[in-house]
Coordinates of C-alpha atoms and ligand atoms in Angstrom, one line a residue:
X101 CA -12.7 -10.0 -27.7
X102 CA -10.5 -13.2 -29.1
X103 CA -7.9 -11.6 -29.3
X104 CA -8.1 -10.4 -25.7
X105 CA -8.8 -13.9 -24.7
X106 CA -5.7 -14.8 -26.9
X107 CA -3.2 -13.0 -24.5
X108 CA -5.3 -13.0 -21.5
X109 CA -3.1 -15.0 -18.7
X110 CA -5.5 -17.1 -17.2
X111 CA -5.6 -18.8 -13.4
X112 CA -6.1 -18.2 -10.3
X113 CA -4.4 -15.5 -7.5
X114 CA -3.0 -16.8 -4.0
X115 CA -3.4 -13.6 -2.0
X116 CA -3.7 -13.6 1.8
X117 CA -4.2 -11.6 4.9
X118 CA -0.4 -11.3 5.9
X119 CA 2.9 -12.4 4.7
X120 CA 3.6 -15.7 6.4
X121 CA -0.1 -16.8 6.0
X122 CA 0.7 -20.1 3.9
X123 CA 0.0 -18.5 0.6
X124 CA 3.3 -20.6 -0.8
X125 CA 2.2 -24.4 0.8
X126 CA -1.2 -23.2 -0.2
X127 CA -0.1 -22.0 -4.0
X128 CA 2.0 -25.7 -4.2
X129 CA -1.2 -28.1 -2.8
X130 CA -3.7 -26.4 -5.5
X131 CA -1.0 -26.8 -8.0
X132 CA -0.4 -30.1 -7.5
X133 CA -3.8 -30.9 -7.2
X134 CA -4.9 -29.7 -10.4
X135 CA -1.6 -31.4 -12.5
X136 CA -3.1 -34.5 -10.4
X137 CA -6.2 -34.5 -12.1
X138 CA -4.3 -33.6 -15.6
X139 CA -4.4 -29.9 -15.9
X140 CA -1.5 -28.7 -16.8
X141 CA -1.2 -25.8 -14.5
X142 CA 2.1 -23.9 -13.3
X143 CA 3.4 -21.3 -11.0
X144 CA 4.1 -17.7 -11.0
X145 CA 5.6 -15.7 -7.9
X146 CA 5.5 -12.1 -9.9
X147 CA 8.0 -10.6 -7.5
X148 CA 9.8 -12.3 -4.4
X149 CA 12.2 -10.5 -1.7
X150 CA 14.2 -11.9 1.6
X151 CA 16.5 -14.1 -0.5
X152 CA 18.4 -14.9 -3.5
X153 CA 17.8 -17.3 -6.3
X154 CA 19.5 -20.2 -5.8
X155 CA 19.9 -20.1 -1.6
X156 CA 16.6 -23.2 -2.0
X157 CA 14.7 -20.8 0.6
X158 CA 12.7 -18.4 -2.1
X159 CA 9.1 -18.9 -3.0
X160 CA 9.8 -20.1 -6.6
X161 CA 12.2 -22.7 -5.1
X162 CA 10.0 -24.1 -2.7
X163 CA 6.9 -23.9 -5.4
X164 CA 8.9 -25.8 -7.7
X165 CA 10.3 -28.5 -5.1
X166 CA 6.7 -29.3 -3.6
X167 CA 5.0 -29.2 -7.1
X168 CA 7.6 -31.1 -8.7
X169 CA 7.2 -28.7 -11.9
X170 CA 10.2 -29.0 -14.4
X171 CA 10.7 -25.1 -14.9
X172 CA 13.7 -22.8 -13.7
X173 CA 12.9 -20.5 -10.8
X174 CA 13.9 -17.5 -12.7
X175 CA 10.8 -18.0 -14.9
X176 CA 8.8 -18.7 -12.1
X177 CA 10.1 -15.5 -10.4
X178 CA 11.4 -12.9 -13.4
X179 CA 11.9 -10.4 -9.8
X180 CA 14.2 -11.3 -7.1
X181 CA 15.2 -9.0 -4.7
X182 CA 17.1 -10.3 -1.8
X183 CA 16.5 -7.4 0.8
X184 CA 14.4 -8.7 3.6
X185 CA 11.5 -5.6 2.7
X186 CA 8.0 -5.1 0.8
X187 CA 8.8 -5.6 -2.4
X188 CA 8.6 -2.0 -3.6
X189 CA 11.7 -1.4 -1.5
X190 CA 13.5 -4.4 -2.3
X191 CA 13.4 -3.4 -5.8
X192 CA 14.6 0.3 -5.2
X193 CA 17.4 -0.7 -2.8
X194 CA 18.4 -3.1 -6.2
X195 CA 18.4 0.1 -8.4
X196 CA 15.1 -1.6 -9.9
X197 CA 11.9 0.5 -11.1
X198 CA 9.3 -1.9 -12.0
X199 CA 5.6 -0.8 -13.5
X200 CA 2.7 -3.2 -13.4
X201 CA 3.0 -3.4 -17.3
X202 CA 7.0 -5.0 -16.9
X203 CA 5.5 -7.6 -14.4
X204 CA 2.7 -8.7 -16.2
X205 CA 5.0 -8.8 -19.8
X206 CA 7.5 -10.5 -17.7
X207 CA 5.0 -13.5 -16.7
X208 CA 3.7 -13.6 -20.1
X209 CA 5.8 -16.7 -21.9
X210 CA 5.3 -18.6 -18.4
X211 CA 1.4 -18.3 -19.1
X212 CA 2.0 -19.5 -22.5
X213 CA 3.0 -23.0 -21.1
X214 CA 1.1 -23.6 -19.2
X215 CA -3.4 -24.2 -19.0
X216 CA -3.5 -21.8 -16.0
X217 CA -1.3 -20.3 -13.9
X218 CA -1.6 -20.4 -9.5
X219 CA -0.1 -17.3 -8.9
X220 CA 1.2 -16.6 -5.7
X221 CA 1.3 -12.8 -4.1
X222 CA 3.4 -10.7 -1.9
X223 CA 2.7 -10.4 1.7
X224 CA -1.4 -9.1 1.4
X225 CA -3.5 -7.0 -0.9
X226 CA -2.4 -3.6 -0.1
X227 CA 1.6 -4.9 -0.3
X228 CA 3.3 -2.1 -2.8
X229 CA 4.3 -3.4 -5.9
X230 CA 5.7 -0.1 -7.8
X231 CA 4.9 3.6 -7.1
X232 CA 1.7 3.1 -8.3
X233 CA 0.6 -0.1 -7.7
X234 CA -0.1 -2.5 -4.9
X235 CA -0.7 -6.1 -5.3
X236 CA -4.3 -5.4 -5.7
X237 CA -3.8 -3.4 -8.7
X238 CA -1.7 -6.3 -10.0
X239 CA -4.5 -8.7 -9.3
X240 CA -7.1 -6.3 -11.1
X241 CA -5.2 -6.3 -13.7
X242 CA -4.6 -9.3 -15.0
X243 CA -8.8 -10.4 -14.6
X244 CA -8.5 -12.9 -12.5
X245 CA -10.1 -14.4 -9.9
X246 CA -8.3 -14.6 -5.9
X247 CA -8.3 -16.8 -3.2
X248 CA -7.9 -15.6 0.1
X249 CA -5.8 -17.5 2.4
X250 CA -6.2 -17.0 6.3
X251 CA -4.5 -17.8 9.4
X252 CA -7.2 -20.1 11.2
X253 CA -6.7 -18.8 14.8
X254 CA -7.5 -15.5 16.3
X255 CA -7.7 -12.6 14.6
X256 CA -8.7 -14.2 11.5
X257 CA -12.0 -12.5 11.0
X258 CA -11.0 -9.2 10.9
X259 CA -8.0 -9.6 8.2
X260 CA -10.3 -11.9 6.1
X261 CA -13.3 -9.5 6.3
X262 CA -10.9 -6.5 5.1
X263 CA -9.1 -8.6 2.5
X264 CA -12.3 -9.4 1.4
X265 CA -13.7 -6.1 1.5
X266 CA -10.4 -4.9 0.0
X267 CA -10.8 -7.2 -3.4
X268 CA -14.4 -6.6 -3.7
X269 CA -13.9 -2.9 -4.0
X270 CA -12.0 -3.2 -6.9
X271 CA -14.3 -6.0 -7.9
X272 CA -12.6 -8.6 -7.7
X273 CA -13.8 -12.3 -7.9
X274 CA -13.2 -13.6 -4.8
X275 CA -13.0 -17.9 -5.1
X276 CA -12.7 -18.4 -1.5
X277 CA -11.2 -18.8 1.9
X278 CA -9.0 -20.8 3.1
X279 CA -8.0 -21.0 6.4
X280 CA -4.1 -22.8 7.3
X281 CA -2.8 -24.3 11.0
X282 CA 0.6 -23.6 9.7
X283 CA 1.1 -21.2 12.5
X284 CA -0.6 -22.2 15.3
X285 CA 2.3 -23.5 18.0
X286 CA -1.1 -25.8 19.0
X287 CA -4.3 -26.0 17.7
X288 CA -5.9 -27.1 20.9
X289 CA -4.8 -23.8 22.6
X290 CA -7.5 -21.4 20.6
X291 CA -10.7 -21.9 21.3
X292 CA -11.7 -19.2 18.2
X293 CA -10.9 -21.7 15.8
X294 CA -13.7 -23.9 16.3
X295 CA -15.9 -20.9 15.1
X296 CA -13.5 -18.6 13.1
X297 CA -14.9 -20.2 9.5
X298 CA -18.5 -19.8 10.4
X299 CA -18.4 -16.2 11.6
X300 CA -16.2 -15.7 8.3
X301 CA -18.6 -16.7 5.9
X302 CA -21.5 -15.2 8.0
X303 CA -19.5 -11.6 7.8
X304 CA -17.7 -11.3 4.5
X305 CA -20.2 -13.5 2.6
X306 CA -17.6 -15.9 1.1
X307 CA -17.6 -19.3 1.3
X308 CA -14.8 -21.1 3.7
X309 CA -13.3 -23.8 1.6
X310 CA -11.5 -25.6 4.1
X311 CA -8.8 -25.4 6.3
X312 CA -5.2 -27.2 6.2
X313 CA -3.8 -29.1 9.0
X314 CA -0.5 -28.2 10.4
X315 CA 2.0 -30.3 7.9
X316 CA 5.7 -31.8 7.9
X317 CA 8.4 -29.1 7.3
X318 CA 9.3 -31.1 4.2
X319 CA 5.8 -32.4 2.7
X320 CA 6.2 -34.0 -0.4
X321 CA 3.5 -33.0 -3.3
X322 CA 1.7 -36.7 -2.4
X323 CA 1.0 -35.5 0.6
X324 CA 0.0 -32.2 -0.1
X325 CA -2.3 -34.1 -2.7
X326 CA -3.7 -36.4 -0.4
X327 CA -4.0 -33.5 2.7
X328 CA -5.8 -31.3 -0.4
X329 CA -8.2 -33.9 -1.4
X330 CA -9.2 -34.7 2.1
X331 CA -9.5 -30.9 3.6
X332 CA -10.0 -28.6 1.0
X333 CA -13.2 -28.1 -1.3
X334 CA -11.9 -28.3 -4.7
X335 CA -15.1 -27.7 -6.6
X336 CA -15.2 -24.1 -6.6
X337 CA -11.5 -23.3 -7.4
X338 CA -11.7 -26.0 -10.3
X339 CA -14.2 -24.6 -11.6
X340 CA -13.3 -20.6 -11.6
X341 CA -10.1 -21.9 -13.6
X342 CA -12.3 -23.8 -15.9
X343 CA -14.9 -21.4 -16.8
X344 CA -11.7 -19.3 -18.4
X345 CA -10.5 -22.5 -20.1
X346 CA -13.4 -22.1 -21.5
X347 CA -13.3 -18.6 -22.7
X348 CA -16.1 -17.8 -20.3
Ligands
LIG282 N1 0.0 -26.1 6.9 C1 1.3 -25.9 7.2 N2 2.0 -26.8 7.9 C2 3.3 -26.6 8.3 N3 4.0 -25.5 8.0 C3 3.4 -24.5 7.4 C4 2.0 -24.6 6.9 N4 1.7 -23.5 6.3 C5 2.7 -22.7 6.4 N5 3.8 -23.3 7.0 C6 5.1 -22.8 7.2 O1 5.0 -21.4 7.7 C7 5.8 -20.6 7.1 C8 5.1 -19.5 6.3 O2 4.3 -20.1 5.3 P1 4.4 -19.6 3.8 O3 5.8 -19.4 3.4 O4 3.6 -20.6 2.9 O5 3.7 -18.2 3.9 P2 3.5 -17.1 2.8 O6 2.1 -16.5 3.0 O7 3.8 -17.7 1.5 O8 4.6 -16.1 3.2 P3 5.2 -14.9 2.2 O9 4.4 -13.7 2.5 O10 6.6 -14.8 2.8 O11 5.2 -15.4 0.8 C9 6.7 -21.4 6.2 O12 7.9 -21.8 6.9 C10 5.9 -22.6 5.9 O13 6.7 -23.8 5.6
LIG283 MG1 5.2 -17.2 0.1

């Protein structure tokens, strides 16, 4: 069982309802947060499509920039694919098979630098991966536990109950919601939202950890800190990464 523990690459999973959700600001606040309070946590983006490494505009750019983590976005992102698609298809219009076993191996000496890895999905939980896999398979895999992040306007309780549903299935841990204003042109004009985290938690059972406020284009990882702290709470995802710190 030490020896599983050993290898066993330990954090937390960034899923979401859609692509576009906020998974990456979300992924970059709760990273930055935890380095704030001395946890030496990092990033992993297993696979990323819609552009190349290097343009500043992929996922393992931007969680790098906002995070200010020293690491090169190759490591953070060991699959690139530049075509615009699911993943699956971005790889095979590269020429690129990939099985779960080459993505996991290929986050491996990441994990080793870090306490814990935030690990940041692709589009949602039924997103194929490989042939085989989707990115729920991925997130079985590696035993650990996800966070659902939600658009906070309508039509939020019917992704996040599915996700939900989705993850629990394959009985998966399931840390929290949290809902993001990233989208919303204006928060004032849907009148769901004032309601949308209740009827959440009363239908999927999962606790609503907070939602973030609609943030500058360019936030910095102070602010992210400082919108974190005040907006999200941290309790519950602090503690799901440090019950595997320790060995639990
Ligand atoms: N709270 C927010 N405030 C301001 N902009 C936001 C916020 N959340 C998300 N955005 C913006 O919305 C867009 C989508 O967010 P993001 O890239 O984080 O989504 P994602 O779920 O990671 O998408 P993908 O599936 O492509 O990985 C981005 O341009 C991002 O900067
Ligand atoms: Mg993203």
């Amino acid at each position: 069982m030490n020896k599983m523990n050993d290898q066993a690459i330990r954090g937390l999973f960034v899923t979401g309802t859609d692509t576009g959700v906020g998974k990456t600001v979300v992924t970059a606040a709760l990273t930055a947060m935890l380095r704030a309070e001395g946890l030496n946590a990092g990033v992993w983006k297993p696979i990323q499509s819609g552009a190349p490494l290097g343009s500043g505009l992929t996922d393992a750019e931007r969680l790098l920039h906002s995070t200010g983590i020293n690491e090169r976005p190759e490591s953070v992102a060991p699959f690139t694919f530049e075509a615009p698609l699911t993943p699956l298809l971005a790889a095979k219009q590269a020429g690129v098979t990939l099985t779960l076993k080459i993505i996991i191996d290929a986050g491996r000496s990441l994990a080793k630098r870090y306490d814990a890895l935030i690990i940041e999905g692709a589009g949602g939980v039924a997103v194929p991966l490989t042939n085989e896999a989707m990115v729920v398979d991925l997130i079985s895999e590696l035993r650990i536990p996800a966070l659902i992040v939600a658009r906070s306007g309508l039509g939020t309780i019917n992704h996040t109950v599915m996700t939900a549903s989705f993850l629990r299935h394959r009985g998966i841990p399931i840390v929290g919601v949290l809902l993001n204003d990233g989208e919303l042109p204006e928060p004032n004009d849907d009148p769901s939202i004032a309601t949308n985290a209740q009827l959440i938690e009363q239908f999927s059972g999962l606790k609503v950890l907070g939602r973030l406020p609609r943030l500058h284009a360019e936030a910095t990882s102070e602010t992210l800190i400082h919108t974190g702290r005040n907006t999200i709470d941290f309790a519950p995802i602090r503690e799901a990464i440090a019950v595997q710190l320790m060995g639990g």
